[in-house]
Amino acid sequence: DAGVIQSPRHEVTEMGQEVTLRCKPISGHDYLFWYRQTMMRGLELLIYFNNNVPIDDSGMPEDRFSAKMPNASFSTLKIQPSEPRDSAVYFCASSLDLAGAVDTQYFGPGTRLTVL
Amino acid sequence: GENVEQHPSTLSVQEGDSAVIKCTYSDSASNYFPWYKQELGKRPQLIIDIRSNVGEKKDQRIAVTLNKTAKHFSLHITETQPEDSAVYFCAASTNNDMRFGAGTRLTVKP
């Protein structure tokens, strides 16, 4: 398996533009997580899905952020409109469902977002 | 919900010395405790994990201990090497949830 795949790897955009980040989890994994990492705030959980259903989106910073998982092999994180403070590395991770619990998370390579 | 605290935030040791990173968690239902290593510019990667039915686990120079009563767990790295320099994250998992600590930046000086 290729592991968790994220695209794009780098994104530079201007303030006000829409940004869409994509993730393909490891095949067979039931959980999918979106994280944001910055020097100031560390690794923050934004939202996670179990079997394509959003379970906890309390980490989503504001209404400008939205995430979808239309099927088991694809998820998107959208920021509209983007702002300079959204600049960060966004990681997607996936894990198996181990008897109803989250198991080891495997991280994608991340998307480095820069909003000018 | 679960709350994980990690200490110290930075740690500097001489090559060959040991390094210890400690985490506490709040939810007594947590039953899985992984540790991740993140090198500069790379993704977090699992280095060792422990489940709640085990008190200690070792893998070469790395060991993790768990004290469920006190709700804390620790990462121990012995005979540190410069390539151990990275940010280390602990995490605690209950059913349907996993939370990360804030990270520890470990620097191993040659």
PDB file of C-alpha atoms in Angstrom:
ATOM      1  CA  ASP A   1       0.000   0.000   0.000  1.00  0.00           C
ATOM      2  CA  ALA A   2       1.238   3.495  -0.787  1.00  0.00           C
ATOM      3  CA  GLY A   3       0.220   4.828   2.604  1.00  0.00           C
ATOM      4  CA  VAL A   4      -1.884   7.926   3.129  1.00  0.00           C
ATOM      5  CA  ILE A   5      -1.772  10.159   0.079  1.00  0.00           C
ATOM      6  CA  GLN A   6      -2.262  13.902   0.225  1.00  0.00           C
ATOM      7  CA  SER A   7      -2.406  16.493  -2.489  1.00  0.00           C
ATOM      8  CA  PRO A   8      -1.181  18.995  -3.207  1.00  0.00           C
ATOM      9  CA  ARG A   9       2.081  18.823  -1.271  1.00  0.00           C
ATOM     10  CA  HIS A  10       2.483  22.582  -1.438  1.00  0.00           C
ATOM     11  CA  GLU A  11      -0.102  25.278  -2.029  1.00  0.00           C
ATOM     12  CA  VAL A  12       0.462  28.997  -2.260  1.00  0.00           C
ATOM     13  CA  THR A  13      -2.595  31.153  -2.631  1.00  0.00           C
ATOM     14  CA  GLU A  14      -3.793  34.662  -2.037  1.00  0.00           C
ATOM     15  CA  MET A  15      -6.042  35.783   0.758  1.00  0.00           C
ATOM     16  CA  GLY A  16      -9.698  35.327  -0.086  1.00  0.00           C
ATOM     17  CA  GLN A  17      -9.179  32.395  -2.424  1.00  0.00           C
ATOM     18  CA  GLU A  18     -10.715  28.992  -1.897  1.00  0.00           C
ATOM     19  CA  VAL A  19      -8.331  26.180  -0.995  1.00  0.00           C
ATOM     20  CA  THR A  20      -9.105  22.478  -1.252  1.00  0.00           C
ATOM     21  CA  LEU A  21      -6.856  19.865   0.297  1.00  0.00           C
ATOM     22  CA  ARG A  22      -7.264  16.213  -0.598  1.00  0.00           C
ATOM     23  CA  CYS A  23      -6.590  12.959   1.170  1.00  0.00           C
ATOM     24  CA  LYS A  24      -6.712   9.303   0.280  1.00  0.00           C
ATOM     25  CA  PRO A  25      -6.534   7.089   3.367  1.00  0.00           C
ATOM     26  CA  ILE A  26      -4.961   3.665   3.542  1.00  0.00           C
ATOM     27  CA  SER A  27      -7.325   1.130   2.041  1.00  0.00           C
ATOM     28  CA  GLY A  28      -9.389  -0.607   4.701  1.00  0.00           C
ATOM     29  CA  HIS A  29      -8.894   2.057   7.345  1.00  0.00           C
ATOM     30  CA  ASP A  30     -12.089   3.181   9.023  1.00  0.00           C
ATOM     31  CA  TYR A  31     -10.928   6.410  10.625  1.00  0.00           C
ATOM     32  CA  LEU A  32      -9.689   9.534   8.890  1.00  0.00           C
ATOM     33  CA  PHE A  33      -8.275  12.543  10.690  1.00  0.00           C
ATOM     34  CA  TRP A  34      -7.390  16.075   9.603  1.00  0.00           C
ATOM     35  CA  TYR A  35      -4.726  17.945  11.593  1.00  0.00           C
ATOM     36  CA  ARG A  36      -3.188  21.386  11.334  1.00  0.00           C
ATOM     37  CA  GLN A  37       0.362  21.980  12.537  1.00  0.00           C
ATOM     38  CA  THR A  38       1.965  25.343  13.263  1.00  0.00           C
ATOM     39  CA  MET A  39       4.910  26.406  15.359  1.00  0.00           C
ATOM     40  CA  MET A  40       2.653  28.377  17.666  1.00  0.00           C
ATOM     41  CA  ARG A  41      -0.142  25.871  18.221  1.00  0.00           C
ATOM     42  CA  GLY A  42       1.514  22.524  17.596  1.00  0.00           C
ATOM     43  CA  LEU A  43      -0.508  19.636  16.189  1.00  0.00           C
ATOM     44  CA  GLU A  44      -4.243  20.394  16.308  1.00  0.00           C
ATOM     45  CA  LEU A  45      -6.995  17.932  15.502  1.00  0.00           C
ATOM     46  CA  LEU A  46      -9.522  19.631  13.232  1.00  0.00           C
ATOM     47  CA  ILE A  47     -12.016  16.878  12.486  1.00  0.00           C
ATOM     48  CA  TYR A  48     -12.223  13.126  12.169  1.00  0.00           C
ATOM     49  CA  PHE A  49     -14.467  10.632  10.426  1.00  0.00           C
ATOM     50  CA  ASN A  50     -15.452   7.058  11.208  1.00  0.00           C
ATOM     51  CA  ASN A  51     -16.803   5.095   8.262  1.00  0.00           C
ATOM     52  CA  ASN A  52     -17.186   8.339   6.307  1.00  0.00           C
ATOM     53  CA  VAL A  53     -19.280   9.970   9.021  1.00  0.00           C
ATOM     54  CA  PRO A  54     -17.924  13.066  10.817  1.00  0.00           C
ATOM     55  CA  ILE A  55     -17.590  12.215  14.503  1.00  0.00           C
ATOM     56  CA  ASP A  56     -16.018  15.293  16.044  1.00  0.00           C
ATOM     57  CA  ASP A  57     -15.539  18.616  14.280  1.00  0.00           C
ATOM     58  CA  SER A  58     -15.037  20.673  17.422  1.00  0.00           C
ATOM     59  CA  GLY A  59     -11.500  21.465  16.332  1.00  0.00           C
ATOM     60  CA  MET A  60     -12.551  23.193  13.132  1.00  0.00           C
ATOM     61  CA  PRO A  61     -11.561  26.793  13.775  1.00  0.00           C
ATOM     62  CA  GLU A  62     -14.489  28.536  12.133  1.00  0.00           C
ATOM     63  CA  ASP A  63     -17.115  28.333   9.448  1.00  0.00           C
ATOM     64  CA  ARG A  64     -14.576  29.023   6.755  1.00  0.00           C
ATOM     65  CA  PHE A  65     -13.365  25.449   7.228  1.00  0.00           C
ATOM     66  CA  SER A  66     -15.347  22.468   6.004  1.00  0.00           C
ATOM     67  CA  ALA A  67     -14.518  18.805   5.457  1.00  0.00           C
ATOM     68  CA  LYS A  68     -16.209  16.023   3.566  1.00  0.00           C
ATOM     69  CA  MET A  69     -15.720  12.338   3.082  1.00  0.00           C
ATOM     70  CA  PRO A  70     -17.945  11.240   0.211  1.00  0.00           C
ATOM     71  CA  ASN A  71     -16.564   7.703   0.226  1.00  0.00           C
ATOM     72  CA  ALA A  72     -14.119   5.461   2.055  1.00  0.00           C
ATOM     73  CA  SER A  73     -11.177   6.394  -0.167  1.00  0.00           C
ATOM     74  CA  PHE A  74     -11.377  10.166  -0.366  1.00  0.00           C
ATOM     75  CA  SER A  75     -11.710  13.219   1.849  1.00  0.00           C
ATOM     76  CA  THR A  76     -11.390  16.945   1.323  1.00  0.00           C
ATOM     77  CA  LEU A  77     -10.673  19.861   3.619  1.00  0.00           C
ATOM     78  CA  LYS A  78     -11.825  23.164   2.219  1.00  0.00           C
ATOM     79  CA  ILE A  79     -11.043  26.684   3.366  1.00  0.00           C
ATOM     80  CA  GLN A  80     -13.177  29.431   1.908  1.00  0.00           C
ATOM     81  CA  PRO A  81     -12.181  32.226   2.015  1.00  0.00           C
ATOM     82  CA  SER A  82      -8.578  31.615   3.044  1.00  0.00           C
ATOM     83  CA  GLU A  83      -6.673  33.997   5.324  1.00  0.00           C
ATOM     84  CA  PRO A  84      -2.930  34.411   6.045  1.00  0.00           C
ATOM     85  CA  ARG A  85      -3.390  32.908   9.519  1.00  0.00           C
ATOM     86  CA  ASP A  86      -4.474  29.658   7.881  1.00  0.00           C
ATOM     87  CA  SER A  87      -0.890  29.148   6.722  1.00  0.00           C
ATOM     88  CA  ALA A  88       0.248  25.841   8.208  1.00  0.00           C
ATOM     89  CA  VAL A  89       0.998  22.242   7.376  1.00  0.00           C
ATOM     90  CA  TYR A  90      -2.177  20.185   7.128  1.00  0.00           C
ATOM     91  CA  PHE A  91      -1.855  16.476   7.805  1.00  0.00           C
ATOM     92  CA  CYS A  92      -4.310  13.752   7.034  1.00  0.00           C
ATOM     93  CA  ALA A  93      -4.060  10.481   8.966  1.00  0.00           C
ATOM     94  CA  SER A  94      -5.964   7.216   8.913  1.00  0.00           C
ATOM     95  CA  SER A  95      -6.305   4.251  11.229  1.00  0.00           C
ATOM     96  CA  LEU A  96      -8.071   0.963  11.617  1.00  0.00           C
ATOM     97  CA  ASP A  97     -11.056   0.491  13.841  1.00  0.00           C
ATOM     98  CA  LEU A  98      -9.772  -1.860  16.532  1.00  0.00           C
ATOM     99  CA  ALA A  99     -12.800  -3.276  18.328  1.00  0.00           C
ATOM    100  CA  GLY A 100     -14.502   0.081  18.171  1.00  0.00           C
ATOM    101  CA  ALA A 101     -11.430   2.077  19.165  1.00  0.00           C
ATOM    102  CA  VAL A 102      -8.936   4.202  17.300  1.00  0.00           C
ATOM    103  CA  ASP A 103      -5.753   2.286  16.536  1.00  0.00           C
ATOM    104  CA  THR A 104      -2.356   3.478  15.311  1.00  0.00           C
ATOM    105  CA  GLN A 105      -2.640   6.511  13.073  1.00  0.00           C
ATOM    106  CA  TYR A 106      -0.624   6.668   9.889  1.00  0.00           C
ATOM    107  CA  PHE A 107       0.073  10.151   8.653  1.00  0.00           C
ATOM    108  CA  GLY A 108       0.220  11.437   5.135  1.00  0.00           C
ATOM    109  CA  PRO A 109       3.128  13.624   3.984  1.00  0.00           C
ATOM    110  CA  GLY A 110       1.181  16.795   4.668  1.00  0.00           C
ATOM    111  CA  THR A 111       0.200  19.817   2.608  1.00  0.00           C
ATOM    112  CA  ARG A 112       2.139  22.985   3.268  1.00  0.00           C
ATOM    113  CA  LEU A 113      -0.297  25.856   2.773  1.00  0.00           C
ATOM    114  CA  THR A 114       0.843  29.434   2.430  1.00  0.00           C
ATOM    115  CA  VAL A 115      -1.774  32.162   2.206  1.00  0.00           C
ATOM    116  CA  LEU A 116      -0.346  35.494   1.128  1.00  0.00           C
TER     117      LEU A 116
ATOM    118  CA  GLY B   1     -13.075  14.763  26.486  1.00  0.00           C
ATOM    119  CA  GLU B   2      -9.516  13.582  26.776  1.00  0.00           C
ATOM    120  CA  ASN B   3      -6.768  16.048  27.654  1.00  0.00           C
ATOM    121  CA  VAL B   4      -3.106  15.118  27.223  1.00  0.00           C
ATOM    122  CA  GLU B   5      -0.265  17.114  28.724  1.00  0.00           C
ATOM    123  CA  GLN B   6       3.343  16.553  27.747  1.00  0.00           C
ATOM    124  CA  HIS B   7       6.564  17.641  29.424  1.00  0.00           C
ATOM    125  CA  PRO B   8       9.100  18.993  28.854  1.00  0.00           C
ATOM    126  CA  SER B   9       8.454  21.063  25.759  1.00  0.00           C
ATOM    127  CA  THR B  10      12.164  21.069  24.946  1.00  0.00           C
ATOM    128  CA  LEU B  11      14.911  18.696  26.022  1.00  0.00           C
ATOM    129  CA  SER B  12      18.605  18.828  25.265  1.00  0.00           C
ATOM    130  CA  VAL B  13      20.939  15.936  26.095  1.00  0.00           C
ATOM    131  CA  GLN B  14      24.475  14.864  25.295  1.00  0.00           C
ATOM    132  CA  GLU B  15      24.957  11.974  22.933  1.00  0.00           C
ATOM    133  CA  GLY B  16      24.937   8.741  24.891  1.00  0.00           C
ATOM    134  CA  ASP B  17      22.790  10.081  27.712  1.00  0.00           C
ATOM    135  CA  SER B  18      19.187   9.048  28.331  1.00  0.00           C
ATOM    136  CA  ALA B  19      16.120  11.129  27.568  1.00  0.00           C
ATOM    137  CA  VAL B  20      12.753  10.890  29.294  1.00  0.00           C
ATOM    138  CA  ILE B  21       9.521  12.487  28.130  1.00  0.00           C
ATOM    139  CA  LYS B  22       6.399  12.355  30.281  1.00  0.00           C
ATOM    140  CA  CYS B  23       2.709  12.613  29.493  1.00  0.00           C
ATOM    141  CA  THR B  24      -0.418  12.679  31.598  1.00  0.00           C
ATOM    142  CA  TYR B  25      -3.963  12.077  30.472  1.00  0.00           C
ATOM    143  CA  SER B  26      -7.328  12.838  31.961  1.00  0.00           C
ATOM    144  CA  ASP B  27      -9.727  10.157  30.719  1.00  0.00           C
ATOM    145  CA  SER B  28      -9.408   6.934  32.717  1.00  0.00           C
ATOM    146  CA  ALA B  29     -11.054   5.099  29.812  1.00  0.00           C
ATOM    147  CA  SER B  30      -8.006   5.694  27.600  1.00  0.00           C
ATOM    148  CA  ASN B  31      -6.573   2.351  26.586  1.00  0.00           C
ATOM    149  CA  TYR B  32      -4.011   2.956  23.866  1.00  0.00           C
ATOM    150  CA  PHE B  33      -0.911   5.175  24.087  1.00  0.00           C
ATOM    151  CA  PRO B  34       1.245   5.645  20.987  1.00  0.00           C
ATOM    152  CA  TRP B  35       4.365   7.770  20.619  1.00  0.00           C
ATOM    153  CA  TYR B  36       5.237   9.531  17.390  1.00  0.00           C
ATOM    154  CA  LYS B  37       8.522  10.978  16.178  1.00  0.00           C
ATOM    155  CA  GLN B  38       8.499  13.876  13.759  1.00  0.00           C
ATOM    156  CA  GLU B  39      11.712  14.908  12.068  1.00  0.00           C
ATOM    157  CA  LEU B  40      12.017  18.363  10.604  1.00  0.00           C
ATOM    158  CA  GLY B  41       9.815  18.769   7.552  1.00  0.00           C
ATOM    159  CA  LYS B  42       8.432  15.252   7.736  1.00  0.00           C
ATOM    160  CA  ARG B  43       5.279  13.555   8.913  1.00  0.00           C
ATOM    161  CA  PRO B  44       4.803  12.126  12.423  1.00  0.00           C
ATOM    162  CA  GLN B  45       5.656   8.431  12.494  1.00  0.00           C
ATOM    163  CA  LEU B  46       4.851   5.831  15.103  1.00  0.00           C
ATOM    164  CA  ILE B  47       7.893   4.651  17.052  1.00  0.00           C
ATOM    165  CA  ILE B  48       6.340   2.650  19.880  1.00  0.00           C
ATOM    166  CA  ASP B  49       2.971   2.126  21.507  1.00  0.00           C
ATOM    167  CA  ILE B  50       1.517   0.523  24.616  1.00  0.00           C
ATOM    168  CA  ARG B  51      -1.922  -0.722  25.540  1.00  0.00           C
ATOM    169  CA  SER B  52      -3.587  -0.431  28.892  1.00  0.00           C
ATOM    170  CA  ASN B  53      -3.113  -4.067  29.821  1.00  0.00           C
ATOM    171  CA  VAL B  54       0.678  -3.686  29.753  1.00  0.00           C
ATOM    172  CA  GLY B  55       2.891  -1.686  32.125  1.00  0.00           C
ATOM    173  CA  GLU B  56       6.066  -1.486  30.072  1.00  0.00           C
ATOM    174  CA  LYS B  57       7.244  -2.157  26.559  1.00  0.00           C
ATOM    175  CA  LYS B  58      10.746  -2.070  25.070  1.00  0.00           C
ATOM    176  CA  ASP B  59      12.081  -1.878  21.556  1.00  0.00           C
ATOM    177  CA  GLN B  60      15.877  -1.659  21.441  1.00  0.00           C
ATOM    178  CA  ARG B  61      16.832   1.748  22.841  1.00  0.00           C
ATOM    179  CA  ILE B  62      13.240   2.896  23.289  1.00  0.00           C
ATOM    180  CA  ALA B  63      10.903   1.986  26.133  1.00  0.00           C
ATOM    181  CA  VAL B  64       7.515   3.189  27.254  1.00  0.00           C
ATOM    182  CA  THR B  65       6.025   2.829  30.723  1.00  0.00           C
ATOM    183  CA  LEU B  66       2.398   3.238  31.725  1.00  0.00           C
ATOM    184  CA  ASN B  67       0.929   3.939  35.152  1.00  0.00           C
ATOM    185  CA  LYS B  68      -2.828   3.686  34.826  1.00  0.00           C
ATOM    186  CA  THR B  69      -3.499   4.563  38.431  1.00  0.00           C
ATOM    187  CA  ALA B  70      -1.658   7.860  38.130  1.00  0.00           C
ATOM    188  CA  LYS B  71      -2.729   8.305  34.509  1.00  0.00           C
ATOM    189  CA  HIS B  72       0.710   8.974  33.171  1.00  0.00           C
ATOM    190  CA  PHE B  73       3.040   7.353  30.690  1.00  0.00           C
ATOM    191  CA  SER B  74       6.621   8.027  29.704  1.00  0.00           C
ATOM    192  CA  LEU B  75       9.003   7.542  26.810  1.00  0.00           C
ATOM    193  CA  HIS B  76      12.576   6.558  27.622  1.00  0.00           C
ATOM    194  CA  ILE B  77      15.369   6.719  25.062  1.00  0.00           C
ATOM    195  CA  THR B  78      18.710   5.305  26.146  1.00  0.00           C
ATOM    196  CA  GLU B  79      22.126   5.831  24.558  1.00  0.00           C
ATOM    197  CA  THR B  80      20.804   8.765  22.574  1.00  0.00           C
ATOM    198  CA  GLN B  81      22.236   9.514  19.163  1.00  0.00           C
ATOM    199  CA  PRO B  82      22.135  12.710  17.069  1.00  0.00           C
ATOM    200  CA  GLU B  83      19.583  11.086  14.751  1.00  0.00           C
ATOM    201  CA  ASP B  84      17.181  10.877  17.708  1.00  0.00           C
ATOM    202  CA  SER B  85      16.847  14.666  17.466  1.00  0.00           C
ATOM    203  CA  ALA B  86      13.220  15.369  16.531  1.00  0.00           C
ATOM    204  CA  VAL B  87       9.875  16.377  17.999  1.00  0.00           C
ATOM    205  CA  TYR B  88       8.167  13.586  19.913  1.00  0.00           C
ATOM    206  CA  PHE B  89       4.402  13.435  20.446  1.00  0.00           C
ATOM    207  CA  CYS B  90       2.524  11.290  22.893  1.00  0.00           C
ATOM    208  CA  ALA B  91      -1.135  10.442  22.407  1.00  0.00           C
ATOM    209  CA  ALA B  92      -3.920   8.822  24.373  1.00  0.00           C
ATOM    210  CA  SER B  93      -6.815   7.029  22.810  1.00  0.00           C
ATOM    211  CA  THR B  94     -10.240   6.065  24.040  1.00  0.00           C
ATOM    212  CA  ASN B  95     -12.924   4.534  21.918  1.00  0.00           C
ATOM    213  CA  ASN B  96     -13.580   6.810  18.984  1.00  0.00           C
ATOM    214  CA  ASP B  97     -11.044   9.435  20.034  1.00  0.00           C
ATOM    215  CA  MET B  98      -7.295  10.079  20.077  1.00  0.00           C
ATOM    216  CA  ARG B  99      -5.632  13.221  21.439  1.00  0.00           C
ATOM    217  CA  PHE B 100      -2.033  14.333  21.111  1.00  0.00           C
ATOM    218  CA  GLY B 101       0.262  16.074  23.531  1.00  0.00           C
ATOM    219  CA  ALA B 102       1.854  19.354  22.515  1.00  0.00           C
ATOM    220  CA  GLY B 103       5.172  17.733  21.622  1.00  0.00           C
ATOM    221  CA  THR B 104       8.732  17.691  22.978  1.00  0.00           C
ATOM    222  CA  ARG B 105      11.620  18.955  20.904  1.00  0.00           C
ATOM    223  CA  LEU B 106      14.568  16.691  21.671  1.00  0.00           C
ATOM    224  CA  THR B 107      18.065  17.803  20.712  1.00  0.00           C
ATOM    225  CA  VAL B 108      20.934  15.359  21.052  1.00  0.00           C
ATOM    226  CA  LYS B 109      24.295  17.116  21.041  1.00  0.00           C
ATOM    227  CA  PRO B 110      27.217  15.194  19.595  1.00  0.00           C
TER     228      PRO B 110
END
